[in-house]
Coordinates of C-alpha atoms in Angstrom, one line a residue:
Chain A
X1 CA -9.1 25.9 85.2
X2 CA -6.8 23.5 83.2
X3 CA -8.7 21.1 80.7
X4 CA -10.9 18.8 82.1
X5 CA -11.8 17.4 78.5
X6 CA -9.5 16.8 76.0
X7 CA -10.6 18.9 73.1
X8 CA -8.6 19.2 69.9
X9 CA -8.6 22.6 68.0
X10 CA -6.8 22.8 64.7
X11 CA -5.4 25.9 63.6
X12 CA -5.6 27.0 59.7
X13 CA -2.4 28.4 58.9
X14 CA -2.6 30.3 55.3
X15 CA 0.2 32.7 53.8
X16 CA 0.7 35.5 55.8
X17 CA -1.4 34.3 58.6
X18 CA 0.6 35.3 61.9
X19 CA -1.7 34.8 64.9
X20 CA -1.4 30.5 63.9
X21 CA 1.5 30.3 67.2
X22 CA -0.5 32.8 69.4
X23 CA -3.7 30.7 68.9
X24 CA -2.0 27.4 69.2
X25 CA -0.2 28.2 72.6
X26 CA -3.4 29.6 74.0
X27 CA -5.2 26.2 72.8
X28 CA -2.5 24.2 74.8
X29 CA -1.9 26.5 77.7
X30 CA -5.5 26.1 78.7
X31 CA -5.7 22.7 78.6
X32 CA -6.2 21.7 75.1
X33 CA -4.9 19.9 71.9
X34 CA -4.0 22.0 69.2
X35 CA -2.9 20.9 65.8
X36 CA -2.3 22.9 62.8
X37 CA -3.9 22.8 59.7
X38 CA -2.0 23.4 56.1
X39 CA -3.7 25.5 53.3
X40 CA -3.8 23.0 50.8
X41 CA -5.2 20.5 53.1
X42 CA -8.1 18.7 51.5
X43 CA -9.5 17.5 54.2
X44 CA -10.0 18.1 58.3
X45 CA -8.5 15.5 59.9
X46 CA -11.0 13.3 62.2
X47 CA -10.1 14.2 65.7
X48 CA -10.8 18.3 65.3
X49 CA -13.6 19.4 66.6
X50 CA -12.8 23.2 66.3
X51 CA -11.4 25.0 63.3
X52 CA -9.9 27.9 63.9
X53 CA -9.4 30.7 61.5
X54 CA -6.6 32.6 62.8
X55 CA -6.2 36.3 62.6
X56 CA -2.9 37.9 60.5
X57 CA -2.4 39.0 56.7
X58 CA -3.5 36.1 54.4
X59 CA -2.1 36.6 51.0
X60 CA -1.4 40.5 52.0
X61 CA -5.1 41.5 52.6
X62 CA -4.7 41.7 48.6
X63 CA -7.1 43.1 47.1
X64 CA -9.6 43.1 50.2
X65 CA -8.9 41.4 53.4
X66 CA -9.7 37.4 53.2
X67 CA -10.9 37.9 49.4
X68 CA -7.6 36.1 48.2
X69 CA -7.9 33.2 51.2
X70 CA -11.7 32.1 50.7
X71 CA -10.3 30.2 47.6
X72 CA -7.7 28.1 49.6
X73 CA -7.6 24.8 49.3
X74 CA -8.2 24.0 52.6
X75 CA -11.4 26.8 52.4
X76 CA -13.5 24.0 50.8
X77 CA -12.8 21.4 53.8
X78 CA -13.8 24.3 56.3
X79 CA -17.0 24.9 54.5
X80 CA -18.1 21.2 54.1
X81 CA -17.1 20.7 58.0
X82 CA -19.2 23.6 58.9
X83 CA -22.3 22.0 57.0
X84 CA -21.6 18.8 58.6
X85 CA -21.9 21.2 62.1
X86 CA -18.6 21.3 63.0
X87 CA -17.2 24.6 65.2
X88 CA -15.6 27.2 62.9
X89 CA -14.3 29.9 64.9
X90 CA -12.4 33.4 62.4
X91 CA -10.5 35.0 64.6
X92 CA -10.1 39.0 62.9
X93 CA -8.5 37.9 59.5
X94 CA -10.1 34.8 59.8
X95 CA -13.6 36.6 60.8
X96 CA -13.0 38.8 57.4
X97 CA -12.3 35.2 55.5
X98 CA -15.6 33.8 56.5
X99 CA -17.5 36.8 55.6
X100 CA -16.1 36.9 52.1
X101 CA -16.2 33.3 51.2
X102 CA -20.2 33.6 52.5
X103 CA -19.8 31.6 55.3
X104 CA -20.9 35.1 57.5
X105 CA -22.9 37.3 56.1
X106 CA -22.1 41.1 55.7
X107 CA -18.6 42.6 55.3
X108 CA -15.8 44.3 57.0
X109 CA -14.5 47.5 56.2
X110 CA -12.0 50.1 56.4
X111 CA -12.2 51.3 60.3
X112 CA -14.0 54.4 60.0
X113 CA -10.9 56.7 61.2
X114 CA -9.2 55.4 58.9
X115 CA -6.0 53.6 60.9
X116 CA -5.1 50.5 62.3
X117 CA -6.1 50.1 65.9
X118 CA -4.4 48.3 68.3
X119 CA -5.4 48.2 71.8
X120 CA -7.9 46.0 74.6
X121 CA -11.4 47.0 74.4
X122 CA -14.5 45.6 76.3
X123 CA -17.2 43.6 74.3
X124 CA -20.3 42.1 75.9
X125 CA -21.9 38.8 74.6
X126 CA -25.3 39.1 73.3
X127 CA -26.2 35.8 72.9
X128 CA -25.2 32.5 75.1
X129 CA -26.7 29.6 73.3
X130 CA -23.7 29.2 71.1
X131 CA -20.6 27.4 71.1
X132 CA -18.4 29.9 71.5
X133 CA -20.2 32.1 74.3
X134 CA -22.5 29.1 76.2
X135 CA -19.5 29.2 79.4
X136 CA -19.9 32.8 79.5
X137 CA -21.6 34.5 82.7
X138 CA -24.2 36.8 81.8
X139 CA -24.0 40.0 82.0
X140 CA -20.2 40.4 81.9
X141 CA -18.4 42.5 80.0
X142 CA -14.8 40.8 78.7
X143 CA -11.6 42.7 78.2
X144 CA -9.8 41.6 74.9
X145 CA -7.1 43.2 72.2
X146 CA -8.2 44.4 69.0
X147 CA -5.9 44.6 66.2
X148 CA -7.0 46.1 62.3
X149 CA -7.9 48.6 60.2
X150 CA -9.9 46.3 58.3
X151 CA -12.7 45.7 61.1
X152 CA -15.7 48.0 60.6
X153 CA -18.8 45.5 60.3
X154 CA -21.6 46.6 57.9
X155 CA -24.4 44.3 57.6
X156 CA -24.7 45.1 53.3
X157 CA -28.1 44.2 52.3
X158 CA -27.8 41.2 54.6
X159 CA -28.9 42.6 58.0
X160 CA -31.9 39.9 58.8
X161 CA -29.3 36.8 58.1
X162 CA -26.5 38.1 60.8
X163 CA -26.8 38.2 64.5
X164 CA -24.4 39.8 67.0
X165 CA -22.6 37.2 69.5
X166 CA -20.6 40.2 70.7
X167 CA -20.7 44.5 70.8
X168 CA -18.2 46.9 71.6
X169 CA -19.2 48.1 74.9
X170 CA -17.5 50.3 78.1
X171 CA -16.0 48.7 81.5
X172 CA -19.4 48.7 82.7
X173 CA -21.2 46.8 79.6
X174 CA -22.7 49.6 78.5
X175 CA -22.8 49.7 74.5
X176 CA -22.3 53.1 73.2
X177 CA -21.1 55.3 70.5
X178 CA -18.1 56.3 72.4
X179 CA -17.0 52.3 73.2
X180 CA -17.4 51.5 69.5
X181 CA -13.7 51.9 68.5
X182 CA -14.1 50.9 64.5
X183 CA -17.7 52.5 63.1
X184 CA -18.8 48.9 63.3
X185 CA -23.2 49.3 63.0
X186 CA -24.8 48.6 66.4
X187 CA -21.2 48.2 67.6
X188 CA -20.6 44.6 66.5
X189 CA -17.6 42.7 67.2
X190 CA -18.8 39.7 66.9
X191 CA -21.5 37.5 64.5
X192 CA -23.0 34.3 64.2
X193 CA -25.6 33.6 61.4
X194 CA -28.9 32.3 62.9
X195 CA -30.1 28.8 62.5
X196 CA -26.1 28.3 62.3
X197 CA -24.7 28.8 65.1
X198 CA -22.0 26.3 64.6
X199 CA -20.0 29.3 62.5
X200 CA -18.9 32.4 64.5
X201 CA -16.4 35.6 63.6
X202 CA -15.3 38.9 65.8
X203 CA -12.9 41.1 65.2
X204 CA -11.1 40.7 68.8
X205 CA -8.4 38.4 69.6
X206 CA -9.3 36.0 72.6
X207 CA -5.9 34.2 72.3
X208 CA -4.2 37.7 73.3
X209 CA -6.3 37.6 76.1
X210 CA -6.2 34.0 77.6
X211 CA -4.1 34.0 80.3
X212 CA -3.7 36.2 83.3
X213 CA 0.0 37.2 82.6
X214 CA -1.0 39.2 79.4
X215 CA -3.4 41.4 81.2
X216 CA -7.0 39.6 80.6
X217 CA -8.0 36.0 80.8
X218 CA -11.1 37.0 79.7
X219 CA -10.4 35.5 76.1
X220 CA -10.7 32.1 77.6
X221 CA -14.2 32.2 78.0
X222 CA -14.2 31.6 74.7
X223 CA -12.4 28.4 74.3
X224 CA -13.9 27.1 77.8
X225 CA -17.7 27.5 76.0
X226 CA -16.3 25.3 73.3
X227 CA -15.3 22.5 76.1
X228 CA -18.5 23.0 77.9
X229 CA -20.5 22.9 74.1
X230 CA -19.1 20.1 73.3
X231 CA -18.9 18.1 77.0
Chain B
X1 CA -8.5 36.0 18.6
X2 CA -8.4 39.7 19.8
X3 CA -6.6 41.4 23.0
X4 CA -9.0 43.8 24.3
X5 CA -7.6 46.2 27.0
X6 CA -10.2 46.1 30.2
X7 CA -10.7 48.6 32.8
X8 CA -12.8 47.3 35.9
X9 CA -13.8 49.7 38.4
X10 CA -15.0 49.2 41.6
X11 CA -17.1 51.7 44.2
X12 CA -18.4 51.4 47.4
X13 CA -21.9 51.1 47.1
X14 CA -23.9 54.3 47.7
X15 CA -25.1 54.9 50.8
X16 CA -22.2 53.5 52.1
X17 CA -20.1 55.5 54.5
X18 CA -16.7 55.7 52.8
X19 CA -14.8 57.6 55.2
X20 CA -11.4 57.6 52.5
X21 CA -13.8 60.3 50.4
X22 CA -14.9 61.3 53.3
X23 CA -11.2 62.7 54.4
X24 CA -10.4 63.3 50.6
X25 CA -13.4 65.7 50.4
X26 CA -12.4 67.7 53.5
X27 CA -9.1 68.3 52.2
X28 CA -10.2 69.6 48.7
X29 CA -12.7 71.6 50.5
X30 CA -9.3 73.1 53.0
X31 CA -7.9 73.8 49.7
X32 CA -10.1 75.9 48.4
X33 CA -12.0 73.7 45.8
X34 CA -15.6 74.9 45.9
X35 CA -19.5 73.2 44.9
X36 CA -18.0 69.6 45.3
X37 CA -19.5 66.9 47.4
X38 CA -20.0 63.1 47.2
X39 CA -16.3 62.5 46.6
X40 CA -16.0 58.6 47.1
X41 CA -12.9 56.1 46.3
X42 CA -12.9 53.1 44.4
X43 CA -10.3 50.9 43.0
X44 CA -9.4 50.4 39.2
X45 CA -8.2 47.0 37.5
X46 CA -7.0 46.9 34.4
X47 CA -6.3 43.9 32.3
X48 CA -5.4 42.5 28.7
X49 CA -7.4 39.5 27.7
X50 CA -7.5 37.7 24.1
X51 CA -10.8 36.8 23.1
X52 CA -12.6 35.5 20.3
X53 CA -15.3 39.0 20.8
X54 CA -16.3 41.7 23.2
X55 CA -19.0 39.9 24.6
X56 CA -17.2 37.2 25.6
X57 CA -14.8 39.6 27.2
X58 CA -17.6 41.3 28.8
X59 CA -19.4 37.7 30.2
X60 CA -15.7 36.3 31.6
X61 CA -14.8 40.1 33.3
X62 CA -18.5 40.1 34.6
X63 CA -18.0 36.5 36.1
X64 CA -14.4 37.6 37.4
X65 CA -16.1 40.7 39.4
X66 CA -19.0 38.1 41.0
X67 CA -16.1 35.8 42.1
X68 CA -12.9 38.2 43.6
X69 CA -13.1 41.1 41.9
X70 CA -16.0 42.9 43.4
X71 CA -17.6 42.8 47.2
X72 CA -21.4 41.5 46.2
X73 CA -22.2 42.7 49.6
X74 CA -20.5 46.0 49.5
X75 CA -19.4 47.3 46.3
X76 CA -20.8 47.7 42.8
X77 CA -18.6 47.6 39.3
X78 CA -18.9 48.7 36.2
X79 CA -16.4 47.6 33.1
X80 CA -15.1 49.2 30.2
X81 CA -13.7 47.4 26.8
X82 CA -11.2 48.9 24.4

């Protein structure tokens, strides 16, 4: 399953980010070109096709996780490439930057128990005509890390503009109350905003979980929808 | 030009679950504390700012709450001027 099409992914690297290597090796391990982006970048260079938001601690989850980042230089760049159509990918810290600078509706809070959770859960794709889940097979539930305490999705007042790409489910797919290990509502993990679905955030790391050696390819999927999206 | 001495505090919105109060609640309840409910955490900001009036204090804090201060989709504020 190496890369058959040479895909470049650039990787946002802000203060505190710390998933920017993780991301970047999983990029180039399967196949692909990764290059990584600066925060006071002004522009995205030509030959990315996919921004990645990394996960981590930009600017110390100050004030509220992302709040601080969505003003980075390099935020205004993201947010003109993503109205030109260009992939945008937040990966957990990067999921919580794109729903505070707007570009994803709703907002991520405090998980509802109140600590940081660390472990692989299952999550189940609820949509495949996006860039991001389009390689997917239906039906299949994927194995990935979660890492916050920051991940709890709440739609706000903004519940008819958001649309789940992935929910927190059990081994067998099922989503329930018990699989939901945040309080996220209707067990989200994942959202794209409809008529865009060029823009996409979740909470789970598919980096963690992109090669067989650390327990789950299943991540993979995720970067192999981009290639086929884009092919 | 005056220094007014600004308080900003921010709540989850109601309705909100804010499992912090939530836990808070419970262990004011364990201690004994009786007839309270709805305990809910917020954050307070305080700040010193030279301006010409309060209302221009009040218009810049108000802008500073839309743009970093405050949540739009998840928390209200409300802002006090000494």
């Amino acid at each position: 399953m190496k890369g058959r099409k040479r895909i470049t992914f650039g990787v946002v690297i802000f203060p505190g980010t710390n998933c920017d290597r993780d991301t970047y090796h999983a990029v180039e391990a399967l196949g692909y070109r990764a290059r990584y982006l600066w925060h006071v970048a002004r522009g995205i260079p030509q030959d990315v096709q996919c921004v990645i938001l990394p996960g981590g601690f930009s600017y110390g989850d100050y004030l509220r996780a992302g709040a601080i980042a969505k003003f980075a230089r390099i935020m205004d760049a993201v947010t003109e490439f993503a109205d030109r159509g260009g992939l945008v990918l937040g990966i957990c810290n990067g999921f919580q930057i794109l729903v505070e600078s707007g570009l994803l509706p709703g907002a991520l809070l405090q998980n509802v128990n109140l600590r940081f959770i660390c472990e692989h859960v299952y999550i189940l794709p609820q949509r495949f005509d996006t860039p991001f889940t389009c390689a997917i097979p239906e039906g299949r539930p994927l194995r990935i890390p979660i890492a916050h305490i920051q991940g709890r999705y709440t739609y706000g007042s903004q519940k008819e503009k958001t649309c789940a790409l992935f929910c927190y489910c059990d081994r067998n797919g099922n989503i329930t109350g018990d699989a939901n290990p945040n309080g996220s509502e209707d067990n989200i993990a994942g959202i794209v905003a409809p008529g865009r679905l060029n823009v996409a955030g979740m909470m789970p790391h598919p980096e963690r979980a992109a090669e067989i050696v650390l327990g789950s390819n299943d991540g993979a999927w995720i970067f192999r929808s981009v290639e086929r999206w884009l092919s | 030009m005056k220094f007014f001495k600004v308080r900003v505090i921010v709540m989850p919105r109601e309705g909100l679950l804010d499992p912090q109060g939530k836990t808070v609640e419970q262990s004011l309840k364990k201690l004994g504390f009786k007839g309270l409910s709805d305990v809910r955490m917020g954050k307070v900001i305080s700040l010193k700012m030279a301006a010409e009036n309060r209302s221009k204090v009040e218009d810049a804090v108000k802008d500073m709450c839309r743009k970093l201060l405050a949540n739009p989709v998840t928390e209200d504020y409300f802002i006090e001027i000494d």
